[in-house]
mmCIF file with all atom_site columns, C-alpha atoms in Angstrom:
data_model
loop_
_atom_site.group_PDB
_atom_site.id
_atom_site.type_symbol
_atom_site.label_atom_id
_atom_site.label_alt_id
_atom_site.label_comp_id
_atom_site.label_asym_id
_atom_site.label_entity_id
_atom_site.label_seq_id
_atom_site.pdbx_PDB_ins_code
_atom_site.Cartn_x
_atom_site.Cartn_y
_atom_site.Cartn_z
_atom_site.occupancy
_atom_site.B_iso_or_equiv
_atom_site.pdbx_formal_charge
_atom_site.auth_seq_id
_atom_site.auth_comp_id
_atom_site.auth_asym_id
_atom_site.auth_atom_id
_atom_site.pdbx_PDB_model_num
ATOM 1   C CA . MET A 1 1   ? 110.090 90.753  82.679  1.00 0.00 ? 1   MET A CA 1
ATOM 2   C CA . PRO A 1 2   ? 111.077 92.872  85.678  1.00 0.00 ? 2   PRO A CA 1
ATOM 3   C CA . TYR A 1 3   ? 114.484 92.300  87.184  1.00 0.00 ? 3   TYR A CA 1
ATOM 4   C CA . ASP A 1 4   ? 113.253 92.838  90.728  1.00 0.00 ? 4   ASP A CA 1
ATOM 5   C CA . VAL A 1 5   ? 109.777 93.439  92.129  1.00 0.00 ? 5   VAL A CA 1
ATOM 6   C CA . GLU A 1 6   ? 108.940 94.109  95.762  1.00 0.00 ? 6   GLU A CA 1
ATOM 7   C CA . LEU A 1 7   ? 105.225 94.156  96.529  1.00 0.00 ? 7   LEU A CA 1
ATOM 8   C CA . LYS A 1 8   ? 103.843 95.841  99.621  1.00 0.00 ? 8   LYS A CA 1
ATOM 9   C CA . SER A 1 9   ? 100.302 96.149  100.897 1.00 0.00 ? 9   SER A CA 1
ATOM 10  C CA . SER A 1 10  ? 99.978  99.933  100.737 1.00 0.00 ? 10  SER A CA 1
ATOM 11  C CA . SER A 1 11  ? 97.675  101.769 98.362  1.00 0.00 ? 11  SER A CA 1
ATOM 12  C CA . ILE A 1 12  ? 96.574  105.312 97.678  1.00 0.00 ? 12  ILE A CA 1
ATOM 13  C CA . VAL A 1 13  ? 93.086  106.520 96.803  1.00 0.00 ? 13  VAL A CA 1
ATOM 14  C CA . LEU A 1 14  ? 93.328  109.105 94.052  1.00 0.00 ? 14  LEU A CA 1
ATOM 15  C CA . SER A 1 15  ? 91.192  112.130 94.810  1.00 0.00 ? 15  SER A CA 1
ATOM 16  C CA . ARG A 1 16  ? 90.027  115.036 92.692  1.00 0.00 ? 16  ARG A CA 1
ATOM 17  C CA . ASP A 1 17  ? 93.269  116.917 93.307  1.00 0.00 ? 17  ASP A CA 1
ATOM 18  C CA . LEU A 1 18  ? 95.925  114.585 91.937  1.00 0.00 ? 18  LEU A CA 1
ATOM 19  C CA . HIS A 1 19  ? 99.204  116.317 91.077  1.00 0.00 ? 19  HIS A CA 1
ATOM 20  C CA . ILE A 1 20  ? 102.087 114.955 89.028  1.00 0.00 ? 20  ILE A CA 1
ATOM 21  C CA . ALA A 1 21  ? 105.182 116.953 89.915  1.00 0.00 ? 21  ALA A CA 1
ATOM 22  C CA . THR A 1 22  ? 108.744 117.139 88.691  1.00 0.00 ? 22  THR A CA 1
ATOM 23  C CA . SER A 1 23  ? 111.101 119.969 89.600  1.00 0.00 ? 23  SER A CA 1
ATOM 24  C CA . GLN A 1 24  ? 113.611 119.219 86.865  1.00 0.00 ? 24  GLN A CA 1
ATOM 25  C CA . LYS A 1 25  ? 113.835 120.805 83.446  1.00 0.00 ? 25  LYS A CA 1
ATOM 26  C CA . GLN A 1 26  ? 111.214 119.185 81.251  1.00 0.00 ? 26  GLN A CA 1
ATOM 27  C CA . SER A 1 27  ? 112.334 118.114 77.803  1.00 0.00 ? 27  SER A CA 1
ATOM 28  C CA . LYS A 1 28  ? 109.745 117.993 75.037  1.00 0.00 ? 28  LYS A CA 1
ATOM 29  C CA . TYR A 1 29  ? 109.563 114.233 75.389  1.00 0.00 ? 29  TYR A CA 1
ATOM 30  C CA . LEU A 1 30  ? 109.059 114.306 79.168  1.00 0.00 ? 30  LEU A CA 1
ATOM 31  C CA . GLN A 1 31  ? 106.383 116.999 78.835  1.00 0.00 ? 31  GLN A CA 1
ATOM 32  C CA . SER A 1 32  ? 104.614 114.922 76.185  1.00 0.00 ? 32  SER A CA 1
ATOM 33  C CA . ALA A 1 33  ? 104.748 111.783 78.355  1.00 0.00 ? 33  ALA A CA 1
ATOM 34  C CA . LEU A 1 34  ? 103.400 113.619 81.423  1.00 0.00 ? 34  LEU A CA 1
ATOM 35  C CA . THR A 1 35  ? 100.537 115.077 79.382  1.00 0.00 ? 35  THR A CA 1
ATOM 36  C CA . ARG A 1 36  ? 99.720  111.711 77.794  1.00 0.00 ? 36  ARG A CA 1
ATOM 37  C CA . TYR A 1 37  ? 99.712  109.769 81.067  1.00 0.00 ? 37  TYR A CA 1
ATOM 38  C CA . SER A 1 38  ? 97.742  112.433 82.952  1.00 0.00 ? 38  SER A CA 1
ATOM 39  C CA . LYS A 1 39  ? 95.054  112.063 80.258  1.00 0.00 ? 39  LYS A CA 1
ATOM 40  C CA . TYR A 1 40  ? 95.083  108.282 80.701  1.00 0.00 ? 40  TYR A CA 1
ATOM 41  C CA . ILE A 1 41  ? 94.593  108.675 84.450  1.00 0.00 ? 41  ILE A CA 1
ATOM 42  C CA . SER A 1 42  ? 91.762  111.175 83.895  1.00 0.00 ? 42  SER A CA 1
ATOM 43  C CA . GLU A 1 43  ? 90.030  108.820 81.457  1.00 0.00 ? 43  GLU A CA 1
ATOM 44  C CA . LEU A 1 44  ? 90.303  105.882 83.871  1.00 0.00 ? 44  LEU A CA 1
ATOM 45  C CA . THR A 1 45  ? 89.190  107.709 86.998  1.00 0.00 ? 45  THR A CA 1
ATOM 46  C CA . GLY A 1 46  ? 87.206  110.727 85.837  1.00 0.00 ? 46  GLY A CA 1
ATOM 47  C CA . ILE A 1 47  ? 89.361  113.035 87.956  1.00 0.00 ? 47  ILE A CA 1
ATOM 48  C CA . SER A 1 48  ? 91.412  115.992 86.848  1.00 0.00 ? 48  SER A CA 1
ATOM 49  C CA . VAL A 1 49  ? 95.187  115.606 86.951  1.00 0.00 ? 49  VAL A CA 1
ATOM 50  C CA . LYS A 1 50  ? 97.476  118.623 87.248  1.00 0.00 ? 50  LYS A CA 1
ATOM 51  C CA . ILE A 1 51  ? 101.109 118.698 86.141  1.00 0.00 ? 51  ILE A CA 1
ATOM 52  C CA . ASP A 1 52  ? 103.247 120.876 88.425  1.00 0.00 ? 52  ASP A CA 1
ATOM 53  C CA . LYS A 1 53  ? 106.854 122.032 88.260  1.00 0.00 ? 53  LYS A CA 1
ATOM 54  C CA . SER A 1 54  ? 107.278 121.531 91.989  1.00 0.00 ? 54  SER A CA 1
ATOM 55  C CA . PRO A 1 55  ? 105.594 119.268 94.533  1.00 0.00 ? 55  PRO A CA 1
ATOM 56  C CA . SER A 1 56  ? 102.339 120.554 95.990  1.00 0.00 ? 56  SER A CA 1
ATOM 57  C CA . SER A 1 57  ? 101.616 120.228 99.670  1.00 0.00 ? 57  SER A CA 1
ATOM 58  C CA . SER A 1 58  ? 97.937  119.477 99.170  1.00 0.00 ? 58  SER A CA 1
ATOM 59  C CA . GLY A 1 59  ? 96.138  116.511 97.684  1.00 0.00 ? 59  GLY A CA 1
ATOM 60  C CA . ASN A 1 60  ? 97.507  113.350 96.152  1.00 0.00 ? 60  ASN A CA 1
ATOM 61  C CA . LEU A 1 61  ? 100.966 113.569 94.686  1.00 0.00 ? 61  LEU A CA 1
ATOM 62  C CA . LEU A 1 62  ? 103.056 111.565 92.234  1.00 0.00 ? 62  LEU A CA 1
ATOM 63  C CA . THR A 1 63  ? 106.580 112.980 92.362  1.00 0.00 ? 63  THR A CA 1
ATOM 64  C CA . ILE A 1 64  ? 108.836 112.193 89.419  1.00 0.00 ? 64  ILE A CA 1
ATOM 65  C CA . SER A 1 65  ? 112.601 112.285 89.741  1.00 0.00 ? 65  SER A CA 1
ATOM 66  C CA . CYS A 1 66  ? 115.072 111.751 86.923  1.00 0.00 ? 66  CYS A CA 1
ATOM 67  C CA . LYS A 1 67  ? 118.415 113.182 88.007  1.00 0.00 ? 67  LYS A CA 1
ATOM 68  C CA . SER A 1 68  ? 120.537 112.057 85.053  1.00 0.00 ? 68  SER A CA 1
ATOM 69  C CA . LYS A 1 69  ? 121.506 114.501 82.319  1.00 0.00 ? 69  LYS A CA 1
ATOM 70  C CA . ASN A 1 70  ? 119.902 112.010 79.914  1.00 0.00 ? 70  ASN A CA 1
ATOM 71  C CA . CYS A 1 71  ? 116.505 113.143 81.171  1.00 0.00 ? 71  CYS A CA 1
ATOM 72  C CA . ASN A 1 72  ? 116.961 116.717 79.999  1.00 0.00 ? 72  ASN A CA 1
ATOM 73  C CA . ASP A 1 73  ? 117.255 116.051 76.287  1.00 0.00 ? 73  ASP A CA 1
ATOM 74  C CA . ASP A 1 74  ? 115.070 114.510 73.630  1.00 0.00 ? 74  ASP A CA 1
ATOM 75  C CA . ASN A 1 75  ? 117.477 111.788 72.516  1.00 0.00 ? 75  ASN A CA 1
ATOM 76  C CA . TYR A 1 76  ? 114.995 109.041 73.191  1.00 0.00 ? 76  TYR A CA 1
ATOM 77  C CA . PRO A 1 77  ? 115.340 106.104 73.146  1.00 0.00 ? 77  PRO A CA 1
ATOM 78  C CA . GLU A 1 78  ? 118.887 104.868 72.794  1.00 0.00 ? 78  GLU A CA 1
ATOM 79  C CA . LEU A 1 79  ? 120.135 101.356 72.126  1.00 0.00 ? 79  LEU A CA 1
ATOM 80  C CA . ASN A 1 80  ? 120.849 99.411  75.356  1.00 0.00 ? 80  ASN A CA 1
ATOM 81  C CA . GLU A 1 81  ? 119.326 102.192 77.449  1.00 0.00 ? 81  GLU A CA 1
ATOM 82  C CA . ASP A 1 82  ? 118.590 101.507 81.126  1.00 0.00 ? 82  ASP A CA 1
ATOM 83  C CA . GLU A 1 83  ? 114.793 101.166 81.415  1.00 0.00 ? 83  GLU A CA 1
ATOM 84  C CA . SER A 1 84  ? 114.738 100.533 85.167  1.00 0.00 ? 84  SER A CA 1
ATOM 85  C CA . TYR A 1 85  ? 112.637 102.592 87.552  1.00 0.00 ? 85  TYR A CA 1
ATOM 86  C CA . ILE A 1 86  ? 111.515 102.634 91.158  1.00 0.00 ? 86  ILE A CA 1
ATOM 87  C CA . LEU A 1 87  ? 107.808 103.207 91.806  1.00 0.00 ? 87  LEU A CA 1
ATOM 88  C CA . ASN A 1 88  ? 106.872 103.663 95.459  1.00 0.00 ? 88  ASN A CA 1
ATOM 89  C CA . VAL A 1 89  ? 103.208 103.991 96.466  1.00 0.00 ? 89  VAL A CA 1
ATOM 90  C CA . THR A 1 90  ? 102.132 104.800 100.029 1.00 0.00 ? 90  THR A CA 1
ATOM 91  C CA . GLU A 1 91  ? 98.842  105.912 101.573 1.00 0.00 ? 91  GLU A CA 1
ATOM 92  C CA . THR A 1 92  ? 99.733  109.601 101.189 1.00 0.00 ? 92  THR A CA 1
ATOM 93  C CA . GLU A 1 93  ? 101.929 109.930 98.122  1.00 0.00 ? 93  GLU A CA 1
ATOM 94  C CA . SER A 1 94  ? 103.669 108.155 95.287  1.00 0.00 ? 94  SER A CA 1
ATOM 95  C CA . SER A 1 95  ? 107.121 108.592 93.826  1.00 0.00 ? 95  SER A CA 1
ATOM 96  C CA . LEU A 1 96  ? 108.728 107.490 90.584  1.00 0.00 ? 96  LEU A CA 1
ATOM 97  C CA . SER A 1 97  ? 112.457 107.667 89.962  1.00 0.00 ? 97  SER A CA 1
ATOM 98  C CA . ALA A 1 98  ? 114.640 106.543 87.069  1.00 0.00 ? 98  ALA A CA 1
ATOM 99  C CA . ILE A 1 99  ? 117.891 107.517 85.394  1.00 0.00 ? 99  ILE A CA 1
ATOM 100 C CA . THR A 1 100 ? 116.470 107.749 81.867  1.00 0.00 ? 100 THR A CA 1
ATOM 101 C CA . LEU A 1 101 ? 113.347 109.046 80.178  1.00 0.00 ? 101 LEU A CA 1
ATOM 102 C CA . THR A 1 102 ? 112.624 105.482 79.106  1.00 0.00 ? 102 THR A CA 1
ATOM 103 C CA . GLY A 1 103 ? 112.532 104.448 82.767  1.00 0.00 ? 103 GLY A CA 1
ATOM 104 C CA . ILE A 1 104 ? 110.153 107.302 83.592  1.00 0.00 ? 104 ILE A CA 1
ATOM 105 C CA . VAL A 1 105 ? 107.804 106.264 80.774  1.00 0.00 ? 105 VAL A CA 1
ATOM 106 C CA . ARG A 1 106 ? 107.896 102.613 81.863  1.00 0.00 ? 106 ARG A CA 1
ATOM 107 C CA . GLY A 1 107 ? 107.127 103.674 85.444  1.00 0.00 ? 107 GLY A CA 1
ATOM 108 C CA . LEU A 1 108 ? 104.244 105.922 84.370  1.00 0.00 ? 108 LEU A CA 1
ATOM 109 C CA . SER A 1 109 ? 102.833 103.039 82.371  1.00 0.00 ? 109 SER A CA 1
ATOM 110 C CA . THR A 1 110 ? 102.987 100.766 85.428  1.00 0.00 ? 110 THR A CA 1
ATOM 111 C CA . PHE A 1 111 ? 101.335 103.444 87.596  1.00 0.00 ? 111 PHE A CA 1
ATOM 112 C CA . VAL A 1 112 ? 98.413  103.673 85.151  1.00 0.00 ? 112 VAL A CA 1
ATOM 113 C CA . GLN A 1 113 ? 98.123  99.875  84.914  1.00 0.00 ? 113 GLN A CA 1
ATOM 114 C CA . LEU A 1 114 ? 97.865  99.620  88.710  1.00 0.00 ? 114 LEU A CA 1
ATOM 115 C CA . ILE A 1 115 ? 94.834  101.914 88.915  1.00 0.00 ? 115 ILE A CA 1
ATOM 116 C CA . GLU A 1 116 ? 91.689  100.111 89.998  1.00 0.00 ? 116 GLU A CA 1
ATOM 117 C CA . ARG A 1 117 ? 88.547  101.855 88.884  1.00 0.00 ? 117 ARG A CA 1
ATOM 118 C CA . ASP A 1 118 ? 86.048  103.035 91.435  1.00 0.00 ? 118 ASP A CA 1
ATOM 119 C CA . LYS A 1 119 ? 82.855  105.061 90.993  1.00 0.00 ? 119 LYS A CA 1
ATOM 120 C CA . SER A 1 120 ? 84.272  108.132 92.724  1.00 0.00 ? 120 SER A CA 1
ATOM 121 C CA . SER A 1 121 ? 88.042  107.787 92.391  1.00 0.00 ? 121 SER A CA 1
ATOM 122 C CA . GLY A 1 122 ? 90.876  105.500 91.458  1.00 0.00 ? 122 GLY A CA 1
ATOM 123 C CA . THR A 1 123 ? 92.990  103.402 93.775  1.00 0.00 ? 123 THR A CA 1
ATOM 124 C CA . VAL A 1 124 ? 96.625  102.541 93.098  1.00 0.00 ? 124 VAL A CA 1
#
């Protein structure tokens, strides 16, 4: 059960140019998670999802930030690891931040679960 949830009324319509971006060094585990969840989004919406090393200025964007040194290695998961994350969705972009890879994966899972299917796109 989440520790704290704050719901707002904003949403984003995912278009054919959805980008998932993270500028940090990608560990094998993070790369695998990004690939896996981009496939889930594509299967749900029928749109192509691109994984970028830096944020793109065009199209929909999900920016991922994991500033801790724990995010740069493949020691996943660890006992008593912090699984918290912050997922922010607005009309123009979305952001996901956490201090562990586990938090990033939990946030990606929530992002996918929030997608409502539409004939032409997905809405988060």
